[in-house]
Coordinates of C-alpha atoms in Angstrom, one line a residue:
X1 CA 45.9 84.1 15.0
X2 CA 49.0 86.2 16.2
X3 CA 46.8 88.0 18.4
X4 CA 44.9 84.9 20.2
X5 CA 48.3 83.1 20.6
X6 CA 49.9 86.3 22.4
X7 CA 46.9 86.2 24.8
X8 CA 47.2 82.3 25.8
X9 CA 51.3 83.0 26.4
X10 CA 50.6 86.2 28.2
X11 CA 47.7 84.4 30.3
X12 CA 49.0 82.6 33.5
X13 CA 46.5 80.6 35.6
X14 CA 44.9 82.2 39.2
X15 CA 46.0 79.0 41.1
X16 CA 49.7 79.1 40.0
X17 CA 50.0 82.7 41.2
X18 CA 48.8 82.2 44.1
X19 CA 51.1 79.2 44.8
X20 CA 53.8 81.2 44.0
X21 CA 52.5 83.8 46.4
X22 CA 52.7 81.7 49.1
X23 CA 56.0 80.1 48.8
X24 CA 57.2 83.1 48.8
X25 CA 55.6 84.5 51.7
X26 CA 56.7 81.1 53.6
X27 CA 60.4 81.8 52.8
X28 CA 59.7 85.4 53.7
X29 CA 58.0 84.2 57.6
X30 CA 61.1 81.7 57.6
X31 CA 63.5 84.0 57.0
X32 CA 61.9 86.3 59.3
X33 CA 61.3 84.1 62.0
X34 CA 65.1 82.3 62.2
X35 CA 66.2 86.3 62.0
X36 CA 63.9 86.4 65.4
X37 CA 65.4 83.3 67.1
X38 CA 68.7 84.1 66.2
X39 CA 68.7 87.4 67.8
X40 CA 66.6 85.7 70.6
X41 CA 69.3 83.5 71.3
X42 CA 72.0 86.5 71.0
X43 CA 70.2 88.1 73.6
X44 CA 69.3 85.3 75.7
X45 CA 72.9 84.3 75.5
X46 CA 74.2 87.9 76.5
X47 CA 72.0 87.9 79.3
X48 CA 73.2 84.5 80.4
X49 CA 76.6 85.7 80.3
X50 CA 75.7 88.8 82.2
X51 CA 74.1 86.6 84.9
X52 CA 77.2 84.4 85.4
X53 CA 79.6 87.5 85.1
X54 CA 77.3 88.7 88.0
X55 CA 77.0 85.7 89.9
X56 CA 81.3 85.7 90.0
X57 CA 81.2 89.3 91.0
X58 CA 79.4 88.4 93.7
X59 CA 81.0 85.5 94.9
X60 CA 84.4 87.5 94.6
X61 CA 82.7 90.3 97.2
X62 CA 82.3 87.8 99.1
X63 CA 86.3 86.7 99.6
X64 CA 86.8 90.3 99.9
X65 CA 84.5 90.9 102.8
X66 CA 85.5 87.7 104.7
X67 CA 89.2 88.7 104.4
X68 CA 88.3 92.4 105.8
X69 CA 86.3 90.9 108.9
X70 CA 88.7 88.7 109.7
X71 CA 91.0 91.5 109.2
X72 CA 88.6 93.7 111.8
X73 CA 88.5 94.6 115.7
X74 CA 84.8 96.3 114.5
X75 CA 82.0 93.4 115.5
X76 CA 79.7 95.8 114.0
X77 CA 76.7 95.2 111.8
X78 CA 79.2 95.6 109.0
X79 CA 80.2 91.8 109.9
X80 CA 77.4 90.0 110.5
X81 CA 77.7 90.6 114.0
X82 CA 81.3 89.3 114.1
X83 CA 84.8 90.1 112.8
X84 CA 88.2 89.3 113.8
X85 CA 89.3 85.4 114.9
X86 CA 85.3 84.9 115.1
X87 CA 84.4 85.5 112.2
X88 CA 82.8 82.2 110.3
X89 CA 81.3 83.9 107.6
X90 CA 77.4 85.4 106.8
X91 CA 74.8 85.3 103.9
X92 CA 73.7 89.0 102.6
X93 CA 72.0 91.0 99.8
X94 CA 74.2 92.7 97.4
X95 CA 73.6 94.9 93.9
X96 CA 70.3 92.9 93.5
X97 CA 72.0 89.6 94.4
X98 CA 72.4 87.1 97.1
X99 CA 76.2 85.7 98.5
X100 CA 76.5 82.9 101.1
X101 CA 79.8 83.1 102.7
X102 CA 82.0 80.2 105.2
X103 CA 85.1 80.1 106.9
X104 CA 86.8 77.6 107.7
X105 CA 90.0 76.6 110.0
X106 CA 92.0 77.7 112.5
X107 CA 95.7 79.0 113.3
X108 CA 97.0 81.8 111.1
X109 CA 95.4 79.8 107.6
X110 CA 91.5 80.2 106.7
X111 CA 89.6 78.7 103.7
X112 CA 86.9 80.8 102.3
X113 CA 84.0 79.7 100.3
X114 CA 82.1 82.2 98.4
X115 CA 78.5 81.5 96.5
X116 CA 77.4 84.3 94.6
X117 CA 74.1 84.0 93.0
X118 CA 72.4 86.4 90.4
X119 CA 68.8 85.4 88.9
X120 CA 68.9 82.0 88.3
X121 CA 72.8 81.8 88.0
X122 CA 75.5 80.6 91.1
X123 CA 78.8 80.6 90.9
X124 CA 81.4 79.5 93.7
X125 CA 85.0 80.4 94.6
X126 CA 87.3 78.9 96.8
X127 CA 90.5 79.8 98.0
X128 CA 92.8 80.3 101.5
X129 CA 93.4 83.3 103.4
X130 CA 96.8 83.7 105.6
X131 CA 97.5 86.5 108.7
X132 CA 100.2 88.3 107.1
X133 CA 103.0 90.3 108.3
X134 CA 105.9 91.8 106.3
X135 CA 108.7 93.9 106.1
X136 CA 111.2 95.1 104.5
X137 CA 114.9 96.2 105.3
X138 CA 116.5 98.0 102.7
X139 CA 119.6 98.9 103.8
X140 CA 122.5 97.3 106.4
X141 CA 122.2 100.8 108.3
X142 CA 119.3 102.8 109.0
X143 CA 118.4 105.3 111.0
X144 CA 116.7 108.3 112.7
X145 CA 117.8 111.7 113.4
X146 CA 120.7 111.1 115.5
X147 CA 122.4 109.4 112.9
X148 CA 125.1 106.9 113.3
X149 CA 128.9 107.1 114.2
X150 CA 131.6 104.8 112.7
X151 CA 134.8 104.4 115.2
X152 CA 137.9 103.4 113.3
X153 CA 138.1 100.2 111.4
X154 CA 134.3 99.5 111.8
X155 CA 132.6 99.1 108.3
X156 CA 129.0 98.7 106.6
X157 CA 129.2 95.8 104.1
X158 CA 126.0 97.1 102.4
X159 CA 124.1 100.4 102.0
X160 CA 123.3 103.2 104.6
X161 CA 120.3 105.1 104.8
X162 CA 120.0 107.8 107.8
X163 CA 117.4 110.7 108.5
X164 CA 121.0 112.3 110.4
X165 CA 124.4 112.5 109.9
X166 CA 126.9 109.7 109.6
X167 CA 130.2 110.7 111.1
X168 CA 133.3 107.7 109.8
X169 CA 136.6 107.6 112.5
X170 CA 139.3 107.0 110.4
X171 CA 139.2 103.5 108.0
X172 CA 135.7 103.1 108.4
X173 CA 132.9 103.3 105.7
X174 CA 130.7 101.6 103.9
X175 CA 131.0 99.4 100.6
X176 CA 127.8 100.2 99.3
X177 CA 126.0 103.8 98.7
X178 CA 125.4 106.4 101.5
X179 CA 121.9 108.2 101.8
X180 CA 121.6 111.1 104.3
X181 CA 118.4 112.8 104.4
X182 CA 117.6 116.2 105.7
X183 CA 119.0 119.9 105.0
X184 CA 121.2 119.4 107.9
X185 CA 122.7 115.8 107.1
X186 CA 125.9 115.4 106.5
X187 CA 128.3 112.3 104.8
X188 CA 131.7 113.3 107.3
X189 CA 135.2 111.6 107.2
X190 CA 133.7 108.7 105.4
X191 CA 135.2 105.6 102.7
X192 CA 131.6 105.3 100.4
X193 CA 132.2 102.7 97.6
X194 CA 129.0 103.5 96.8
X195 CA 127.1 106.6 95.3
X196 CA 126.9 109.4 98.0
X197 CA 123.7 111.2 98.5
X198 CA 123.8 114.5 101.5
X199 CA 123.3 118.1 101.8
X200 CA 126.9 117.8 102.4
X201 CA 130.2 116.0 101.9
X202 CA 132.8 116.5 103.8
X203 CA 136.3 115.1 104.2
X204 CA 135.4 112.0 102.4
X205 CA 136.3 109.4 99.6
X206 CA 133.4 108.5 97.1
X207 CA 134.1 105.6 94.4
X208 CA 131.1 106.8 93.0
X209 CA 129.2 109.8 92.1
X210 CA 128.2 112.4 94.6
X211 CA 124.6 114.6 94.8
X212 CA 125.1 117.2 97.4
X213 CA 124.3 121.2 98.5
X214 CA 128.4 121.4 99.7
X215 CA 131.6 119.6 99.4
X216 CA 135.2 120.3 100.8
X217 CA 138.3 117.9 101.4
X218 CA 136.5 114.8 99.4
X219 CA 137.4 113.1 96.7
X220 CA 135.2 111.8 94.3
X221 CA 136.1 109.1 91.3
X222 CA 132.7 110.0 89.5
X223 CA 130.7 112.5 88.9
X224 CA 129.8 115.6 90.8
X225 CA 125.9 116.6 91.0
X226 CA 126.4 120.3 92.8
X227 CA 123.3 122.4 93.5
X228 CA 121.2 118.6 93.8
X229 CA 118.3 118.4 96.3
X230 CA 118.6 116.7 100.0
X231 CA 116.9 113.4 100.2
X232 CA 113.9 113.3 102.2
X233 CA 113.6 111.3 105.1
X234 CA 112.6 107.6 105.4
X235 CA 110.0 106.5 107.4
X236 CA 111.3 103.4 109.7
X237 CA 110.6 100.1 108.1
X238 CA 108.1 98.6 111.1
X239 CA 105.3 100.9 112.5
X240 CA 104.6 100.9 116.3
X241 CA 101.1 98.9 115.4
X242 CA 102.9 95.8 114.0
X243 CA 104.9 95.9 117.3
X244 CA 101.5 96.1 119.0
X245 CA 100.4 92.9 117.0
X246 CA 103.4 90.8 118.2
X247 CA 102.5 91.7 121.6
X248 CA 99.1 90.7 121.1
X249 CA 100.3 87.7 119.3
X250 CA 103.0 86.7 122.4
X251 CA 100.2 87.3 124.8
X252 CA 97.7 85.3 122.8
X253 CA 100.0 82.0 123.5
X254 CA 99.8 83.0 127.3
X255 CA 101.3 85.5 130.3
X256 CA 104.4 84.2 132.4
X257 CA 104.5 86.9 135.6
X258 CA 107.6 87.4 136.8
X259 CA 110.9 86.6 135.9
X260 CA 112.2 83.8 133.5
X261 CA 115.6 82.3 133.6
X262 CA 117.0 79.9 130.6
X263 CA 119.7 77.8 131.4
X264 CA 121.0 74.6 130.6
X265 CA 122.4 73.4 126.8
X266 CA 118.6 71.7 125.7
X267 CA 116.6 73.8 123.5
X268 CA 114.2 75.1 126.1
X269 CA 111.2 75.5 123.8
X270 CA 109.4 78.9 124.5
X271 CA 106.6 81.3 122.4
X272 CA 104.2 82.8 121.5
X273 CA 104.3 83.7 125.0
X274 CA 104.5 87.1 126.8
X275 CA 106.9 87.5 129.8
X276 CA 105.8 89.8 133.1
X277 CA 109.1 90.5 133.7
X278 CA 112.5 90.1 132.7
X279 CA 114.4 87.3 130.5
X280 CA 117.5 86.1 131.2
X281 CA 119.1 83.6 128.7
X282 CA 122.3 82.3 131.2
X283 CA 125.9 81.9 129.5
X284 CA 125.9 78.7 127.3
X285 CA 122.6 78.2 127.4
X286 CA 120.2 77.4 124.1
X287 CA 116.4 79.6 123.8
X288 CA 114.1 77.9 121.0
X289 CA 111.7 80.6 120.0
X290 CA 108.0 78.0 118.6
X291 CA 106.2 81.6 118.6
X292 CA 106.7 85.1 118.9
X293 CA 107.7 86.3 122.8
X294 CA 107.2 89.9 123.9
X295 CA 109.1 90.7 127.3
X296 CA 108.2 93.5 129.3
X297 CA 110.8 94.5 131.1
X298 CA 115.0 94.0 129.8
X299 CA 116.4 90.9 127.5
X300 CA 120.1 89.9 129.0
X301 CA 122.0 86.8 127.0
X302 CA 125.3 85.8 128.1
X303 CA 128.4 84.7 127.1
X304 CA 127.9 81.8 124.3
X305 CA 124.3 81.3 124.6
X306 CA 121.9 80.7 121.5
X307 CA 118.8 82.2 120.3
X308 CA 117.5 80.3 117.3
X309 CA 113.9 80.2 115.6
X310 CA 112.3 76.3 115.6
X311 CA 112.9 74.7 112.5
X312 CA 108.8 75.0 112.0
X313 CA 109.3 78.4 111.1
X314 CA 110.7 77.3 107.5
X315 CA 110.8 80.0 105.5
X316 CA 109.1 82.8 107.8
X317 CA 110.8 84.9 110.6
X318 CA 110.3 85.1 113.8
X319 CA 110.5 87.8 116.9
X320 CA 112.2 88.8 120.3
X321 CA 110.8 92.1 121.4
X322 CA 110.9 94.2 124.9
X323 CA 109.5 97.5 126.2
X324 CA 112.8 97.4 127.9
X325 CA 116.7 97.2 127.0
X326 CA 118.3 94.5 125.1
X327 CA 121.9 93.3 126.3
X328 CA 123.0 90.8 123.7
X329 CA 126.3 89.3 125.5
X330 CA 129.6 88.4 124.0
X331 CA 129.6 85.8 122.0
X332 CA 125.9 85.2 121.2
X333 CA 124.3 83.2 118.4
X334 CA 121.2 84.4 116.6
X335 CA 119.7 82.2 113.9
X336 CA 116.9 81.8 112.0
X337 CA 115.0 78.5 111.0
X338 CA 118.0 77.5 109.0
X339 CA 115.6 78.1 106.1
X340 CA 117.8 81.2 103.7
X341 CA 114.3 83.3 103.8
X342 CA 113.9 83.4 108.0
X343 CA 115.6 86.2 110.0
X344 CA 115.3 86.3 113.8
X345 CA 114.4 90.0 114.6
X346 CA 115.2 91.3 117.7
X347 CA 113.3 94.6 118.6
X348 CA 112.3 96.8 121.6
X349 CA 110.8 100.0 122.3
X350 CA 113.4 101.3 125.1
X351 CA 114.1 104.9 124.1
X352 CA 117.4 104.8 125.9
X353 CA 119.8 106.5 123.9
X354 CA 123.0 106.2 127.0
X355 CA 125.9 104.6 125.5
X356 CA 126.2 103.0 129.3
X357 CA 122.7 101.6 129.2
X358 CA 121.7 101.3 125.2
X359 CA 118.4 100.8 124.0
X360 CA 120.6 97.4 122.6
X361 CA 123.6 97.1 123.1
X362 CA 125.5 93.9 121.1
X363 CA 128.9 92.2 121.1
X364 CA 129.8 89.1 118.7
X365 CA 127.0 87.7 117.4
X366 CA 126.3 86.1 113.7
X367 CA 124.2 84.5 111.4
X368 CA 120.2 85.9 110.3
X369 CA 119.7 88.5 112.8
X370 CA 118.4 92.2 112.7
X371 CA 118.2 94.8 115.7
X372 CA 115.6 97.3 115.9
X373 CA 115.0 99.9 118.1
X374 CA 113.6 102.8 116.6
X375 CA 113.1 105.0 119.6
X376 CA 116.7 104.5 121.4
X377 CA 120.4 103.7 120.8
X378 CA 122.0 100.6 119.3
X379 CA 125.7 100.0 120.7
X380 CA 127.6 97.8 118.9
X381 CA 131.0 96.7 120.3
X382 CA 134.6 96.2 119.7
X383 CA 134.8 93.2 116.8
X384 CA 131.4 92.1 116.5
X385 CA 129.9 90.9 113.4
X386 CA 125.9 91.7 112.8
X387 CA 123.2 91.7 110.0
X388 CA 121.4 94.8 109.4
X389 CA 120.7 97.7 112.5
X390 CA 117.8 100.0 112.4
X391 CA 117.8 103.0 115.2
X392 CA 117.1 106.2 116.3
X393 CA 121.1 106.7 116.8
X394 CA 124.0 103.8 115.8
X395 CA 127.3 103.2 116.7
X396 CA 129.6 101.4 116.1
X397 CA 132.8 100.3 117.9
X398 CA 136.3 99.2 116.5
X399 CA 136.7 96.7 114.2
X400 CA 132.7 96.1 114.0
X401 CA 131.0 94.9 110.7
X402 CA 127.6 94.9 109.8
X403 CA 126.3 93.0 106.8
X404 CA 123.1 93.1 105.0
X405 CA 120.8 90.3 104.7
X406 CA 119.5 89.8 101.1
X407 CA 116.5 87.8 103.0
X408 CA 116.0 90.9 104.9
X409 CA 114.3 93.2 101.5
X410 CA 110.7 90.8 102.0
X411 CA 110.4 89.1 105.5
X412 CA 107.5 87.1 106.3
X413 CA 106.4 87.7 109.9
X414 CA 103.2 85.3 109.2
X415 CA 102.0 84.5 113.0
X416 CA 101.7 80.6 113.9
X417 CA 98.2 81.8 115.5
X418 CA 95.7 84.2 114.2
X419 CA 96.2 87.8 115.6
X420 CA 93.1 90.0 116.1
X421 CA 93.5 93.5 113.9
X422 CA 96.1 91.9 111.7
X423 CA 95.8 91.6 108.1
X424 CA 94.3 88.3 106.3
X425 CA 95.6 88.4 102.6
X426 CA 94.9 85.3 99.9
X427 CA 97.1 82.8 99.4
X428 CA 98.9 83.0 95.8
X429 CA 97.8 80.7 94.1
X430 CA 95.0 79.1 96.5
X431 CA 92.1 80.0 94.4
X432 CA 89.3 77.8 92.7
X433 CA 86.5 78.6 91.1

């Protein structure tokens, strides 16, 4: 009996096993097969992402390239066929995708749309382009390898930085720090209330520390750095291309040949415009700068005349350049837009270094102006006040001040118009996508 019941209990029936066979070779195909779709979907959503990731690389190529044709004088294949002002955008292959690219406006302000498309994904971005042009001034006083020359009482409300000497009359210095590059350059008979940086120091009174080869006859409040090395030379803070871009920019407003006279106390609207000739801005008279003007021959103010930048300028500056002389008369006024950021510059390529017939010469003067004129000599007379001076050689008269402009370390020279060659850089903050 044992035996017989052992064998029923031990005996299952073939149907039961076989149903339990396949139930569990269902769960094992389901299992299976959602371990399939889910790493389908992985990888189908990987290569999604890839394709959009793509798509925006693409379309981002494509605001890169527009900005560098616009920024191009080459009309080459490179461009479509067209660069510079002309340039209105192309389609073209790229990395095994497609971009379509517009531009839009006009002025110095383009809008850029960019479609990049990879496989079956497009993205877009949008965003604004602006012809930029900036500078920046870093010190009250610098200049070239003639150095500058302080007669007695004249003083440098700021920082210096020369690639020459800078020789102080006495009671004249500077209230910031003095920088004199070169193994030759030399800090002489100078008040520093500042640090002093030279190959040497001589004769002169330093409230701060001093770094220098040699030192005689100073005295220094803090502390000496003997044995230290010279300070290499600055390069000037505007190159002669950017002064080749605001000609091109005066000229693109239009050519007056000859010579201009403006008289008369009304605003007298002129720029961008390039001048044939010579400019003459009469005594009392008011000259309204709307662009940028480039003069070719000499720039003469006189006595209580006013050269301001129109109040569209806002918070850019603006320019006055000549290939020749500059003779900024007593008692001239040179403003910005009224906006704290703009700066009138006033700049010329004269290489006159005669203190009789300066590269620029200046008498009283105030308010958001800087004078360059790298190549030649800026004479600055008895008592007048000034912003920042950049030269090849400086000096200063009796009693003669010149203050930095804090506006002056980031200037914005963005042109009204677009300038062919000039650089188009995106607008912080523009973008959309």
């Amino acid at each position: 009996m044992r035996s017989a019941i052992d064998n029923r209990a031990s005996c299952v029936p073939r149907g039961q096993t076989m149903l339990v066979l396949a139930l569990f070779l269902f769960l094992l195909f389901t299992h299976v097969m959602l371990a399939l779709r889910s790493g389908g979907a992985q990888i189908s959503g990987s290569r999604l992402r890839h394709e959009r990731e793509q798509a925006r690389w693409l379309a981002e190529a494509g605001v890169q390239k527009a900005a560098a044709c616009l920024s191009s004088l080459d009309a080459g294949a490179a461009c479509g066929g067209w660069s510079g002002l002309s340039y209105a955008g192309e389609d073209f292959s790229l990395a095994g995708g497609t971009v379509e690219v517009d531009v839009f406006g006009a002025g110095n302000e383009r809008a850029i749309r960019s479609i990049g498309g990879y496989r079956g994904s497009k993205r877009t971005v949008m965003t604004r382009v602006r012809n930029f042009s900036k500078a920046t001034f870093a010190a009250a006083l610098q200049g070239g390898g003639s150095g500058a020359t302080l007669r007695p009482h004249a003083r440098i409300l700021g920082s210096v930085f020369l690639n020459g000497s800078i020789v102080c009359e006495p009671d004249s210095g500077v209230t910031g720090s003095a920088t004199v590059a070169g193994a030759s350059g030399t800090v002489s008979g100078c008040e520093i209330g500042g640090d002093a940086f030279a190959h040497s120091v001589l004769n002169s009174q330093v409230a701060g520390d001093a770094w220098y080869q040699s030192i005689s006859g100073s005295t220094v409040v803090g502390a000496l750095h003997p044995g230290s090395p010279d300070p290499a030379p600055a390069p000037f803070p505007l190159t002669d291309q950017q002064i080749d871009l605001w000609r091109a920019e005066a000229q693109s407003g239009g050519v007056i040949q000859g010579n201009v006279v403006v008289s008369g106390a009304g605003q007298n609207p002129y720029g961008p415009v390039r001048i044939a000739g010579d400019l003459t801005v009469a005594n009392n008279a008011t000259l309204t700068l709307t662009g940028t003007i480039f003069v070719d021959g000499r720039v003469t103010t006189g006595n209580g005349s006013v050269i301001r930048l129109d109040p569209a300028y806002g918070e850019r500056s603006g320019v006055l350049a000549a290939d020749g002389n500059i003779d900024a008369g007593n008692v001239v006024s040179f403003y910005g837009s009224g906006d704290p950021s703009s700066v009138l510059l006033v700049v010329t390529r004269s290489a006159s270094g005669l203190e009789s017939d300066p590269a620029i010469i200046i008498g009283n003067n105030t308010s958001n102006s800087l004078f360059y004129a790298k190549n030649g000599l800026i004479h600055v007379k008895n008592n007048a006040l000034v912003n920042g001076l950049v030269g090849e050689k400086l000096l200063l008269d009796n009693n003669t001040s010149a203050v930095y402009l804090p506006a002056a370390t980031d200037l914005d020279f963005s042109p009204q118009f677009g300038v062919m060659g000039s650089s188009w850089l995106e607008v912080v903050g523009a973008r959309s996508e």
